Coordinates of C-alpha atoms in Angstrom, one line a residue:
Chain A
M110 CA 32.5 33.1 -8.0
I111 CA 30.9 31.1 -4.8
E112 CA 29.7 32.8 -1.9
F113 CA 28.3 31.2 1.4
D114 CA 26.4 33.2 3.9
G115 CA 26.1 31.8 7.0
V116 CA 25.3 28.4 6.0
G117 CA 24.1 25.9 8.0
V118 CA 23.4 21.4 7.3
G119 CA 22.3 19.1 9.5
Y120 CA 21.7 15.2 9.2
D121 CA 18.5 13.7 11.2
G122 CA 18.2 16.7 13.4
R123 CA 21.9 16.4 13.9
Q124 CA 24.1 19.7 12.7
V125 CA 26.9 18.9 11.0
L126 CA 28.0 22.7 9.9
G127 CA 27.1 26.0 11.1
E128 CA 27.7 29.1 10.3
I129 CA 30.0 28.9 7.3
S130 CA 30.5 32.2 5.8
F131 CA 33.4 32.9 3.4
S132 CA 33.8 33.2 -0.7
V133 CA 35.6 32.5 -3.4
G134 CA 36.3 34.8 -6.0
P135 CA 37.5 34.1 -9.9
G136 CA 41.1 33.5 -9.6
S137 CA 41.5 31.7 -6.8
L138 CA 42.6 28.1 -6.0
T139 CA 41.2 27.7 -2.4
A140 CA 41.8 24.5 0.1
L141 CA 38.7 23.8 2.1
V142 CA 40.7 21.7 4.8
G143 CA 40.2 20.0 8.4
P144 CA 40.2 16.9 10.0
N145 CA 38.3 13.7 9.1
G146 CA 34.5 14.7 9.6
C147 CA 34.9 18.1 10.1
G148 CA 32.1 18.8 7.5
K149 CA 34.2 19.6 4.1
T150 CA 32.6 17.0 1.7
T151 CA 29.0 18.1 3.0
L152 CA 30.0 22.1 2.6
L153 CA 30.9 21.2 -1.2
R154 CA 27.7 18.9 -1.5
A155 CA 25.7 21.5 -0.5
A156 CA 27.2 23.9 -3.0
A157 CA 26.5 21.6 -5.4
R158 CA 22.9 21.1 -4.6
R159 CA 23.3 17.8 -3.7
I160 CA 21.7 18.7 -0.2
T161 CA 20.0 21.6 1.1
P162 CA 21.1 23.9 3.8
E163 CA 18.8 24.2 6.7
T164 CA 19.9 27.9 7.4
G165 CA 22.1 30.8 5.2
R166 CA 22.6 31.1 1.8
I167 CA 24.5 29.9 -0.9
L168 CA 25.4 32.0 -4.0
V169 CA 27.0 31.3 -7.6
D170 CA 27.6 34.3 -9.6
G171 CA 25.5 36.2 -7.0
K172 CA 22.5 33.9 -7.7
P173 CA 21.4 31.8 -5.3
V174 CA 21.8 28.4 -6.3
E175 CA 18.4 26.8 -5.7
L176 CA 17.1 29.7 -8.5
Y177 CA 19.0 28.1 -11.1
Q178 CA 17.3 25.4 -13.6
R179 CA 19.2 22.5 -13.4
R180 CA 21.2 22.4 -16.9
E181 CA 22.1 26.2 -16.2
F182 CA 23.1 25.5 -12.8
A183 CA 25.5 22.8 -14.5
R184 CA 27.0 25.9 -16.7
A185 CA 27.5 28.0 -13.9
L186 CA 29.3 25.6 -11.1
A187 CA 31.2 22.3 -12.6
F188 CA 31.4 19.4 -8.9
L189 CA 33.8 16.1 -9.3
P190 CA 32.9 14.2 -6.4
Q191 CA 35.4 11.7 -4.7
Q192 CA 33.7 8.4 -5.4
R193 CA 33.0 7.6 -8.8
P194 CA 32.3 4.7 -10.9
I195 CA 35.0 3.9 -13.5
P196 CA 32.8 3.3 -17.0
A197 CA 34.0 1.2 -19.5
I198 CA 34.1 4.8 -21.8
P199 CA 36.7 6.1 -24.5
V200 CA 37.7 9.5 -23.2
R201 CA 36.5 11.7 -25.9
A202 CA 33.1 10.2 -25.1
L203 CA 33.6 11.1 -21.6
V204 CA 34.7 14.4 -21.5
S205 CA 31.9 15.3 -24.3
H206 CA 29.3 14.4 -21.0
G207 CA 30.5 17.6 -20.1
R208 CA 28.8 19.2 -23.1
F209 CA 25.3 17.7 -21.7
P210 CA 24.1 21.0 -19.9
Y211 CA 24.4 22.8 -23.5
L212 CA 22.7 20.6 -26.0
G213 CA 19.4 20.3 -27.2
L214 CA 16.5 18.0 -27.2
S215 CA 18.5 15.7 -30.0
R216 CA 21.3 15.5 -27.5
R217 CA 23.7 15.9 -30.2
L218 CA 26.8 18.1 -30.2
R219 CA 27.3 20.7 -32.3
A220 CA 30.1 21.8 -33.8
E221 CA 30.9 24.7 -30.8
D222 CA 30.4 21.6 -28.5
R223 CA 33.2 19.5 -30.1
Q224 CA 35.7 22.4 -30.1
A225 CA 34.7 23.0 -26.4
V226 CA 35.9 19.7 -26.0
E227 CA 38.9 19.0 -27.8
R228 CA 40.0 22.4 -26.2
A229 CA 39.2 20.5 -22.6
M230 CA 41.3 18.2 -23.6
A231 CA 44.1 19.8 -24.2
D232 CA 43.9 21.8 -21.6
A233 CA 44.0 19.2 -19.2
G234 CA 46.6 17.3 -20.7
V235 CA 44.7 14.4 -22.0
A236 CA 44.6 14.8 -25.7
D237 CA 46.7 11.9 -26.4
W238 CA 44.5 9.1 -24.9
A239 CA 41.1 10.7 -26.9
Q240 CA 40.8 7.2 -28.1
R241 CA 41.8 5.2 -25.2
D242 CA 39.1 3.1 -22.7
L243 CA 39.0 5.0 -19.2
R244 CA 39.9 1.7 -17.8
E245 CA 43.1 1.4 -19.4
L246 CA 44.2 4.9 -17.5
S247 CA 45.9 5.3 -14.1
G248 CA 44.6 7.0 -11.6
G249 CA 46.3 10.3 -11.9
E250 CA 45.3 10.0 -15.5
R251 CA 41.2 9.4 -14.8
Q252 CA 41.6 12.3 -13.0
R253 CA 42.7 14.7 -15.5
V254 CA 40.2 13.1 -17.5
Y255 CA 37.4 13.6 -15.0
L256 CA 39.0 17.2 -14.8
A257 CA 38.8 17.9 -18.4
M258 CA 35.1 16.9 -18.5
A259 CA 34.8 19.6 -16.2
L260 CA 36.4 22.1 -18.0
A261 CA 34.1 21.2 -20.6
Q262 CA 31.2 22.3 -19.0
N263 CA 32.8 25.9 -19.2
A264 CA 31.4 26.6 -15.8
G265 CA 33.6 29.8 -13.7
T266 CA 33.3 27.9 -10.6
I267 CA 34.9 24.3 -10.1
L268 CA 34.3 22.2 -7.2
L269 CA 36.7 19.3 -6.5
D270 CA 36.4 16.8 -3.3
E271 CA 39.6 15.4 -2.5
P272 CA 40.8 14.9 -6.0
T273 CA 44.3 14.2 -4.9
T274 CA 43.1 11.0 -2.8
Y275 CA 44.8 7.6 -4.1
L276 CA 47.2 9.9 -6.7
D277 CA 51.0 9.2 -6.3
L278 CA 53.0 12.3 -5.5
R279 CA 53.9 13.2 -9.2
A280 CA 50.2 12.8 -10.2
Q281 CA 49.4 14.9 -7.4
F282 CA 51.9 17.6 -8.1
E283 CA 50.7 17.5 -11.9
L284 CA 46.9 17.8 -10.9
L285 CA 47.6 20.7 -8.6
G286 CA 49.9 22.4 -11.1
L287 CA 46.8 22.2 -13.5
L288 CA 44.3 23.5 -11.0
R289 CA 46.7 26.4 -10.2
R290 CA 47.1 27.4 -13.4
L291 CA 43.1 27.0 -14.5
A292 CA 42.8 29.5 -11.6
D293 CA 45.6 31.9 -12.8
Q294 CA 43.3 31.9 -16.1
G295 CA 40.2 33.4 -13.8
A296 CA 38.9 30.1 -12.7
C297 CA 37.2 29.9 -9.4
I298 CA 38.1 26.5 -7.4
L299 CA 37.4 25.1 -4.2
L300 CA 38.6 22.0 -3.1
V301 CA 38.7 19.6 -0.2
I302 CA 42.0 18.5 0.0
H303 CA 43.6 16.1 2.8
E304 CA 47.3 16.7 1.4
L305 CA 48.3 19.8 3.9
A306 CA 51.8 20.0 2.3
L307 CA 50.1 20.3 -1.3
A308 CA 47.5 22.6 -0.2
L309 CA 50.2 25.1 1.0
R310 CA 52.1 24.9 -1.7
Y311 CA 49.5 25.5 -4.3
S312 CA 46.3 27.1 -2.9
D313 CA 46.0 30.8 -2.6
R314 CA 43.4 30.5 0.1
M315 CA 43.2 28.3 3.0
V316 CA 39.4 27.7 4.3
L317 CA 40.1 25.5 7.7
L318 CA 36.9 23.8 9.3
D319 CA 36.7 22.1 12.6
G320 CA 34.0 20.3 14.1
G321 CA 31.5 21.8 11.7
R322 CA 32.8 25.7 12.3
L323 CA 35.1 27.9 10.6
V324 CA 37.5 28.1 12.5
A325 CA 40.0 30.1 10.2
A326 CA 40.3 31.6 6.5
G327 CA 43.3 33.3 4.7
P328 CA 46.8 32.8 2.7
P329 CA 48.2 29.5 3.7
R330 CA 51.6 30.2 5.2
Q331 CA 49.7 33.0 7.1
L332 CA 47.8 30.4 8.2
T333 CA 50.3 28.0 9.4
Q334 CA 52.5 30.7 10.8
Q335 CA 50.0 31.6 13.3
G336 CA 49.5 28.2 14.5
W337 CA 45.9 27.2 12.6
I338 CA 46.9 23.8 11.7
D339 CA 48.5 23.0 14.8
R340 CA 45.6 23.5 16.8
V341 CA 43.2 21.8 14.6
F342 CA 45.0 19.0 13.5
G343 CA 46.9 18.4 16.7
V344 CA 50.4 18.5 15.3
R345 CA 53.5 20.7 14.6
A346 CA 54.1 22.1 11.3
R347 CA 57.4 23.4 10.0
L348 CA 57.3 25.9 6.9
T349 CA 60.1 25.4 4.9
G350 CA 61.9 28.0 1.8
T351 CA 58.5 26.9 -0.4
G352 CA 57.0 23.7 1.4
C353 CA 56.2 22.1 5.1
W354 CA 56.5 19.1 6.7
F355 CA 54.9 17.8 9.6
E356 CA 55.2 16.4 13.5
P357 CA 53.2 15.0 15.6
A358 CA 52.2 17.1 18.5
Q359 CA 54.1 15.1 21.2
E360 CA 56.9 13.8 20.2
E361 CA 56.9 10.2 20.3
K362 CA 60.3 8.5 22.2
Q363 CA 62.5 7.4 19.2
D364 CA 64.8 5.1 19.0
E365 CA 67.2 7.1 17.8
T366 CA 69.1 9.5 20.4
P367 CA 67.5 12.8 19.8
T368 CA 70.0 15.5 18.7
D369 CA 70.2 19.0 19.6
L370 CA 68.7 20.0 16.5
D371 CA 65.4 18.3 17.3
R372 CA 65.0 20.0 20.4
E373 CA 66.0 23.4 19.3
F374 CA 62.3 23.2 17.2
Chain B
M149 CA 50.0 5.7 -30.2
R150 CA 47.8 2.7 -30.0
T151 CA 50.7 0.6 -30.5
S152 CA 52.2 -3.1 -28.8
R153 CA 52.2 -1.4 -25.6
R154 CA 47.8 -2.0 -24.9
S155 CA 48.1 -5.0 -27.3
C156 CA 47.5 -7.7 -25.0
I157 CA 43.7 -6.3 -24.2
P158 CA 42.0 -7.4 -27.1
T159 CA 40.5 -4.2 -29.4
L160 CA 36.8 -4.6 -29.6
P161 CA 35.6 -4.0 -32.8
A162 CA 33.1 -1.3 -34.2
R163 CA 34.0 1.3 -32.3
S164 CA 33.8 3.7 -35.0
T165 CA 30.3 5.3 -36.4
E166 CA 30.8 3.4 -39.6
G167 CA 31.6 0.0 -37.9
R168 CA 28.9 0.2 -35.3
A169 CA 26.5 1.1 -38.5
A170 CA 27.9 -2.2 -40.2
L171 CA 27.0 -4.2 -37.1
L172 CA 23.9 -3.1 -36.6
V173 CA 23.1 -3.8 -40.6
L174 CA 24.5 -7.1 -40.1
L175 CA 22.6 -8.0 -36.9
G176 CA 19.8 -7.1 -38.9
A177 CA 20.3 -9.6 -41.1
V178 CA 20.7 -12.1 -38.8
A179 CA 17.6 -11.3 -37.4
I180 CA 15.5 -11.7 -40.9
L181 CA 17.4 -14.9 -41.7
A182 CA 16.1 -16.3 -38.3
A183 CA 12.8 -15.4 -39.2
A184 CA 13.1 -16.9 -42.6
A185 CA 14.8 -19.9 -40.8
S186 CA 11.6 -19.9 -38.3
L187 CA 9.2 -19.5 -41.1
R188 CA 10.4 -22.6 -43.1
F189 CA 11.6 -25.2 -40.7
G190 CA 9.6 -27.1 -38.3
S191 CA 8.1 -30.5 -37.8
Q192 CA 7.4 -30.0 -41.3
S193 CA 9.8 -28.0 -43.0
F194 CA 8.7 -26.5 -46.3
S195 CA 11.5 -25.0 -49.3
L196 CA 11.4 -21.7 -50.1
G197 CA 9.8 -22.2 -53.4
E198 CA 6.6 -23.8 -51.5
L199 CA 6.6 -20.8 -48.9
V200 CA 6.7 -18.3 -51.6
G201 CA 4.2 -20.1 -53.7
S202 CA 1.6 -20.7 -50.9
L203 CA 1.4 -16.8 -50.1
F204 CA 0.0 -16.2 -53.7
E205 CA -2.5 -18.8 -53.8
D206 CA -6.3 -18.4 -52.9
G207 CA -6.8 -21.6 -51.4
Q208 CA -6.6 -23.0 -48.2
D209 CA -3.8 -25.3 -48.5
T210 CA -2.2 -26.9 -45.9
V211 CA 1.1 -24.9 -46.2
R212 CA -0.5 -21.7 -46.3
R213 CA -2.5 -22.3 -43.4
I214 CA 0.5 -23.8 -41.1
L215 CA 2.2 -21.0 -42.0
L216 CA -0.6 -18.1 -41.5
Y217 CA -1.9 -19.6 -38.3
V218 CA 1.1 -21.4 -37.2
R219 CA 4.5 -20.2 -37.9
L220 CA 4.0 -16.6 -38.9
P221 CA 2.6 -15.8 -35.2
R222 CA 5.4 -17.9 -33.7
T223 CA 8.0 -16.1 -35.8
V224 CA 6.2 -12.5 -35.0
A225 CA 6.3 -13.5 -31.1
G226 CA 10.0 -14.8 -30.9
A227 CA 11.5 -11.8 -32.6
A228 CA 9.1 -9.1 -30.5
A229 CA 10.0 -11.1 -27.3
G230 CA 13.5 -11.4 -28.1
A231 CA 13.8 -7.4 -29.0
A232 CA 11.8 -6.3 -26.2
L233 CA 13.5 -8.6 -23.3
A234 CA 17.0 -8.0 -24.3
M235 CA 15.9 -3.7 -24.4
A236 CA 14.7 -4.1 -21.2
G237 CA 17.7 -5.6 -19.7
A238 CA 20.4 -3.1 -21.4
L239 CA 17.6 -0.7 -19.9
I240 CA 17.4 -2.1 -16.6
Q241 CA 21.6 -2.3 -16.3
A242 CA 21.9 1.1 -17.4
V243 CA 19.4 2.7 -14.4
L244 CA 20.9 0.3 -11.7
N245 CA 24.2 0.8 -13.0
N246 CA 24.6 -3.0 -12.5
A247 CA 25.8 -5.5 -15.3
M248 CA 24.5 -8.2 -12.8
A249 CA 20.9 -6.9 -12.9
S250 CA 18.6 -8.4 -16.0
P251 CA 14.2 -8.3 -16.1
N252 CA 14.7 -12.2 -14.9
V253 CA 17.6 -11.5 -12.2
I254 CA 15.5 -9.1 -10.3
G255 CA 12.3 -10.7 -10.5
V256 CA 10.5 -8.5 -13.0
N257 CA 9.5 -11.3 -15.3
A258 CA 8.3 -13.0 -12.4
G259 CA 6.0 -10.0 -11.3
A260 CA 5.1 -9.5 -15.0
G261 CA 3.8 -13.4 -15.0
F262 CA 2.4 -13.4 -11.5
A263 CA 0.4 -10.3 -12.0
A264 CA -0.4 -12.0 -15.8
M265 CA -1.5 -14.9 -14.1
L266 CA -3.5 -13.6 -11.6
V267 CA -5.7 -11.4 -14.0
A268 CA -5.9 -14.4 -16.5
G269 CA -7.4 -16.7 -13.6
A270 CA -9.5 -14.1 -11.8
F271 CA -10.8 -13.1 -15.5
P272 CA -10.9 -15.7 -17.8
A273 CA -12.9 -14.0 -20.2
A274 CA -10.8 -10.5 -20.5
A275 CA -8.0 -11.9 -22.6
A276 CA -7.0 -8.1 -23.3
L277 CA -6.4 -7.6 -19.6
V278 CA -3.3 -9.6 -19.3
P279 CA -0.8 -7.3 -20.8
A280 CA -1.9 -5.0 -18.8
A281 CA -1.6 -6.9 -16.1
A282 CA 1.9 -7.9 -16.8
F283 CA 2.8 -4.7 -17.2
F284 CA 1.9 -3.3 -13.9
G285 CA 3.3 -6.3 -12.4
A286 CA 6.7 -5.5 -14.1
L287 CA 6.4 -2.0 -13.3
A288 CA 5.3 -2.7 -9.7
T289 CA 8.7 -5.0 -9.3
T290 CA 10.8 -2.7 -10.8
L291 CA 10.0 0.2 -8.7
F292 CA 10.5 -1.8 -5.3
I293 CA 13.7 -3.2 -6.2
Y294 CA 14.8 0.6 -7.7
L295 CA 13.3 2.1 -4.4
L296 CA 15.1 -0.6 -2.4
A297 CA 18.2 0.4 -3.6
M298 CA 17.5 4.3 -3.2
R299 CA 16.3 4.1 0.4
A300 CA 18.3 1.2 1.9
G301 CA 21.3 2.4 -0.4
L302 CA 22.2 -1.3 -1.2
S303 CA 25.2 -2.0 -3.1
R304 CA 25.8 -3.6 -6.3
T305 CA 25.9 -7.6 -4.9
T306 CA 23.0 -6.8 -2.3
L307 CA 20.6 -5.4 -5.1
I308 CA 21.1 -8.7 -6.9
L309 CA 20.6 -10.8 -3.9
A310 CA 17.4 -8.4 -3.0
G311 CA 16.6 -9.2 -6.4
V312 CA 16.6 -12.9 -6.4
A313 CA 14.6 -12.5 -2.9
V314 CA 11.8 -10.9 -4.6
S315 CA 11.9 -13.0 -7.8
S316 CA 11.9 -16.3 -5.8
M317 CA 8.8 -15.0 -3.8
L318 CA 6.7 -14.0 -7.0
S319 CA 8.3 -17.6 -8.4
A320 CA 6.4 -19.2 -5.5
G321 CA 3.6 -17.1 -6.1
I322 CA 3.0 -18.2 -9.4
D323 CA 3.8 -21.8 -8.2
A324 CA 1.1 -21.4 -5.9
L325 CA -1.2 -20.4 -8.7
T326 CA -0.8 -23.0 -10.6
L327 CA -1.3 -25.7 -8.0
L328 CA -4.5 -23.6 -6.5
F329 CA -6.1 -23.2 -9.9
P330 CA -4.7 -25.3 -12.0
D331 CA -7.8 -25.4 -14.3
D332 CA -7.7 -21.6 -14.8
A333 CA -3.7 -21.8 -15.5
V334 CA -4.1 -23.6 -19.1
G335 CA -0.6 -24.1 -20.5
A336 CA 0.9 -23.3 -17.4
T337 CA 4.1 -25.3 -18.0
G338 CA 4.6 -23.4 -21.2
F339 CA 4.5 -20.4 -19.8
L340 CA 6.7 -21.1 -16.6
L341 CA 9.1 -22.1 -19.0
G342 CA 8.8 -19.7 -21.6
G343 CA 7.3 -20.6 -25.2
F344 CA 5.7 -19.9 -28.2
S345 CA 3.7 -23.1 -28.9
G346 CA -0.3 -21.9 -29.2
V347 CA 0.6 -18.2 -29.3
T348 CA -1.7 -16.3 -31.5
L349 CA -1.5 -13.2 -33.7
D350 CA -4.0 -11.5 -31.6
G351 CA -2.2 -12.3 -28.5
V352 CA 1.2 -10.6 -30.0
A353 CA -1.1 -7.5 -31.1
A354 CA -2.3 -7.2 -27.7
A355 CA 0.8 -6.7 -26.2
G356 CA 1.9 -4.6 -29.2
W357 CA 1.7 -0.9 -28.0
Y358 CA 3.0 -1.7 -24.8
L359 CA 6.4 -3.1 -27.1
A360 CA 5.9 -0.1 -29.4
A361 CA 5.7 2.5 -26.5
G362 CA 8.5 0.8 -24.5
A363 CA 11.0 0.7 -27.4
L364 CA 10.5 4.2 -28.2
L365 CA 10.7 5.6 -25.2
A366 CA 13.9 3.3 -24.4
L367 CA 15.5 4.7 -27.6
L368 CA 14.6 8.2 -26.7
L369 CA 15.9 7.9 -23.4
A370 CA 19.2 6.3 -24.8
S371 CA 21.7 9.4 -24.5
D372 CA 20.6 10.2 -21.1
L373 CA 21.2 7.3 -20.0
N374 CA 24.9 7.0 -20.9
L375 CA 25.2 9.7 -18.2
L376 CA 24.5 7.3 -15.3
A377 CA 27.1 5.3 -16.0
L378 CA 29.0 8.6 -14.6
G379 CA 27.6 7.5 -11.1
E380 CA 24.2 9.4 -9.7
E381 CA 26.4 12.3 -8.5
T382 CA 28.2 13.2 -11.6
A383 CA 25.2 12.7 -13.6
A384 CA 23.3 15.2 -11.3
S385 CA 25.9 17.9 -11.2
L386 CA 26.2 17.9 -15.3
G387 CA 22.4 18.7 -15.1
L388 CA 20.7 15.2 -15.7
A389 CA 17.2 15.2 -13.9
V390 CA 18.6 11.4 -12.9
G391 CA 15.3 10.6 -10.9
R392 CA 13.0 11.6 -14.1
V393 CA 15.5 9.5 -16.6
R394 CA 15.5 6.5 -13.7
F395 CA 11.8 6.5 -13.5
L396 CA 11.2 6.8 -17.2
A397 CA 13.8 4.3 -18.3
I398 CA 12.2 1.6 -15.5
L399 CA 8.6 2.7 -17.2
A400 CA 9.9 1.4 -20.7
A401 CA 11.5 -1.3 -19.3
A402 CA 8.3 -2.5 -17.6
L403 CA 6.5 -2.2 -20.9
L404 CA 8.8 -4.4 -22.5
A405 CA 9.0 -6.9 -20.3
G406 CA 5.6 -6.9 -19.4
G407 CA 4.7 -6.8 -23.0
A408 CA 6.6 -9.8 -23.7
V409 CA 6.0 -11.9 -20.6
S410 CA 2.2 -11.8 -21.6
F411 CA 2.4 -14.1 -24.7
A412 CA 6.1 -15.6 -24.3
G413 CA 5.6 -16.2 -20.6
L414 CA 8.8 -16.3 -18.5
L415 CA 11.7 -16.5 -21.0
G416 CA 14.6 -16.0 -19.3
F417 CA 18.1 -15.1 -19.8
V418 CA 17.8 -13.3 -23.3
G419 CA 17.8 -10.1 -20.8
L420 CA 21.0 -10.8 -19.2
L421 CA 22.7 -12.5 -22.1
V422 CA 22.1 -10.5 -25.1
P423 CA 23.0 -6.9 -23.7
H424 CA 26.4 -8.3 -22.6
I425 CA 27.0 -9.9 -25.9
V426 CA 26.2 -6.8 -27.6
R427 CA 28.0 -4.6 -25.3
R428 CA 31.3 -6.4 -26.1
L429 CA 30.5 -5.6 -29.8
V430 CA 29.1 -2.2 -30.2
G431 CA 30.4 -0.7 -26.4
T432 CA 28.7 0.9 -23.7
D433 CA 26.6 3.8 -25.8
N434 CA 23.2 2.8 -25.1
R435 CA 22.3 4.9 -28.4
W436 CA 23.9 1.7 -29.9
L437 CA 23.4 -0.6 -27.2
L438 CA 19.7 -0.2 -27.2
P439 CA 18.8 -0.8 -30.7
A440 CA 21.6 -3.6 -31.6
S441 CA 20.2 -5.7 -28.7
A442 CA 16.9 -5.4 -29.9
L443 CA 17.9 -6.9 -33.2
A444 CA 20.4 -9.6 -31.6
G445 CA 17.7 -10.2 -29.3
A446 CA 15.4 -10.9 -31.9
G447 CA 17.8 -13.3 -34.0
F448 CA 18.8 -15.0 -30.5
V449 CA 15.1 -15.9 -29.2
L450 CA 14.3 -17.0 -33.2
L451 CA 17.0 -19.1 -33.5
C452 CA 16.5 -21.0 -30.4
D453 CA 13.3 -21.4 -31.4
V454 CA 14.1 -22.9 -34.2
A455 CA 16.6 -25.2 -32.7
A456 CA 13.7 -25.8 -30.2
R457 CA 11.2 -27.4 -32.7
L458 CA 14.5 -29.1 -34.6
L459 CA 16.5 -30.7 -32.0
F460 CA 14.1 -33.5 -30.6
A461 CA 11.4 -33.6 -34.1
P462 CA 8.7 -34.4 -34.1
F463 CA 8.7 -33.7 -30.0
E464 CA 9.2 -29.8 -29.3
L465 CA 11.2 -28.3 -26.6
P466 CA 9.8 -24.8 -25.1
V467 CA 12.4 -22.4 -26.4
G468 CA 13.2 -21.3 -22.6
I469 CA 15.3 -24.3 -22.3
V470 CA 16.6 -24.6 -25.5
M471 CA 18.1 -20.7 -24.7
S472 CA 19.7 -21.8 -21.2
L473 CA 21.3 -24.7 -22.8
L474 CA 22.9 -23.0 -25.5
G475 CA 23.2 -19.5 -23.9
G476 CA 24.4 -20.6 -20.5
P477 CA 27.9 -22.1 -21.7
F478 CA 27.9 -19.5 -24.4
F479 CA 27.9 -16.7 -21.4
L480 CA 30.4 -18.8 -19.2
G481 CA 32.8 -18.4 -22.0
L482 CA 32.4 -15.5 -22.5
L483 CA 33.0 -14.1 -18.7
L484 CA 36.2 -16.5 -19.2
R485 CA 37.5 -14.9 -22.1
R486 CA 37.6 -11.5 -20.5
G487 CA 40.8 -9.6 -20.1
R488 CA 41.7 -8.0 -16.9
G489 CA 40.7 -4.5 -17.1
R490 CA 37.6 -5.4 -19.6
V491 CA 35.0 -6.1 -17.3
Y492 CA 31.7 -3.8 -18.2
D493 CA 30.1 -4.3 -14.2

């Protein structure tokens, strides 16, 4: 459970985010979307305590984030940043790092930690690669390994910054399907995502940012029908049965002869 | 699962706990053999029987004197310097998350050397101050490079270039000191090239506390350093006190590099070469990498020192020259043999 209450963030006197208020409860997969530079990543970093908001509060499980101890916070919230180095490390060792906030001074894994690691690898579908080196895996596989590490953290709230970037379509579907299942099992997931079609298909809620302000929040299809996507992104969104496709706002001159069907929309 | 599909990638040995432990024992055995060779060979070589025999005789015969006052200090110094510089290299590579970094490359050794020479020149009587000066010189240089990287957000390559710049400034300072105060900088050539001729047990012992404290601190930090390889953001989000761990690791590296430089001079290369080789053998886990680097560093420096004494006997080369002559081609070969996707940078 994570709540944003009037959050404002600035860099060097320039306000990047202002008056952001919304919350994500357990069992929800919420997509944070908006044009480039709208402050999505900044908001996620503030929630992960990487930057401190100038105004407002952020609460995780009802407690302001700044009141948490370091490790206690890592047990409540997991954060997967977008940019990461790819170390040469076996998959199981990486996932085991997810247990760091639970380890004592000796930093040794106890039996329950090992169990949690195996369970997280099974849940993320990476158990078969436990011995493999991270560098031998594809981008989609690595992303799932990192997700397994976050699962091993056993935190109620999981934040992900553009987890689908650089993944092929199938890997995108697999990752979002996995996140959907985790949310259905009770996780509270907030992710920044650029692939609107995926957000429409898998998320139960969409929070739309533009120019550092929250402009709309609600079920993704509803927001789309109300024209929010069109206005914020300057496109035309077309909902189909279960999916969505997009067109430029001003119809570009096309080589093909426009058909009557095109005009109808 | 691990069948022919990935067979083009050389499998690394010793990734199981047993394998790594066996490797550690092996490296330890090599270091002990190298120490025995260092005691035995030189401008005058002794048989093992002579060595052992001289230990149980009370008289001041030549063998015993050479052993106690020349060979033993030299062997202890070589082992200690090799172990310390290799560990410092592994630490700095972990802190900066950059395999191109080493105490030599980013100017830590030069900082230690400059401070040591400055103090040795200013207070010739206070030999005990030299390790302290070397430590503070190493610490100041490392912190400077680190803060530069953090504040300016330098990329890996830029960081190395900045280190090279700092390193050459400090080397220029050292050169200036040797020219301006030629009498104070006794044995400056040996100091600049790195070597153990003329080293005394007192000189090593004065640095002993620095080395012991640095090694202990390094081993205590080993698990936490592993998280830094995941990147600062991820490490912090897992609850690691990133700033504190980095600072302590820099402190440990400065203790080790400063201590070693205070009696061994500007020994380059071992801090870069040894962690690289050892990483290929035991992997990137610092809990294994740090102790294995220490043993391998000790063995490597001792063997190079023996070679330095024997190659042109009775003339003796500074060990730094041999180290670069032997280590350089070896390192190049290592780089060329790396398979794709196997680069630990």
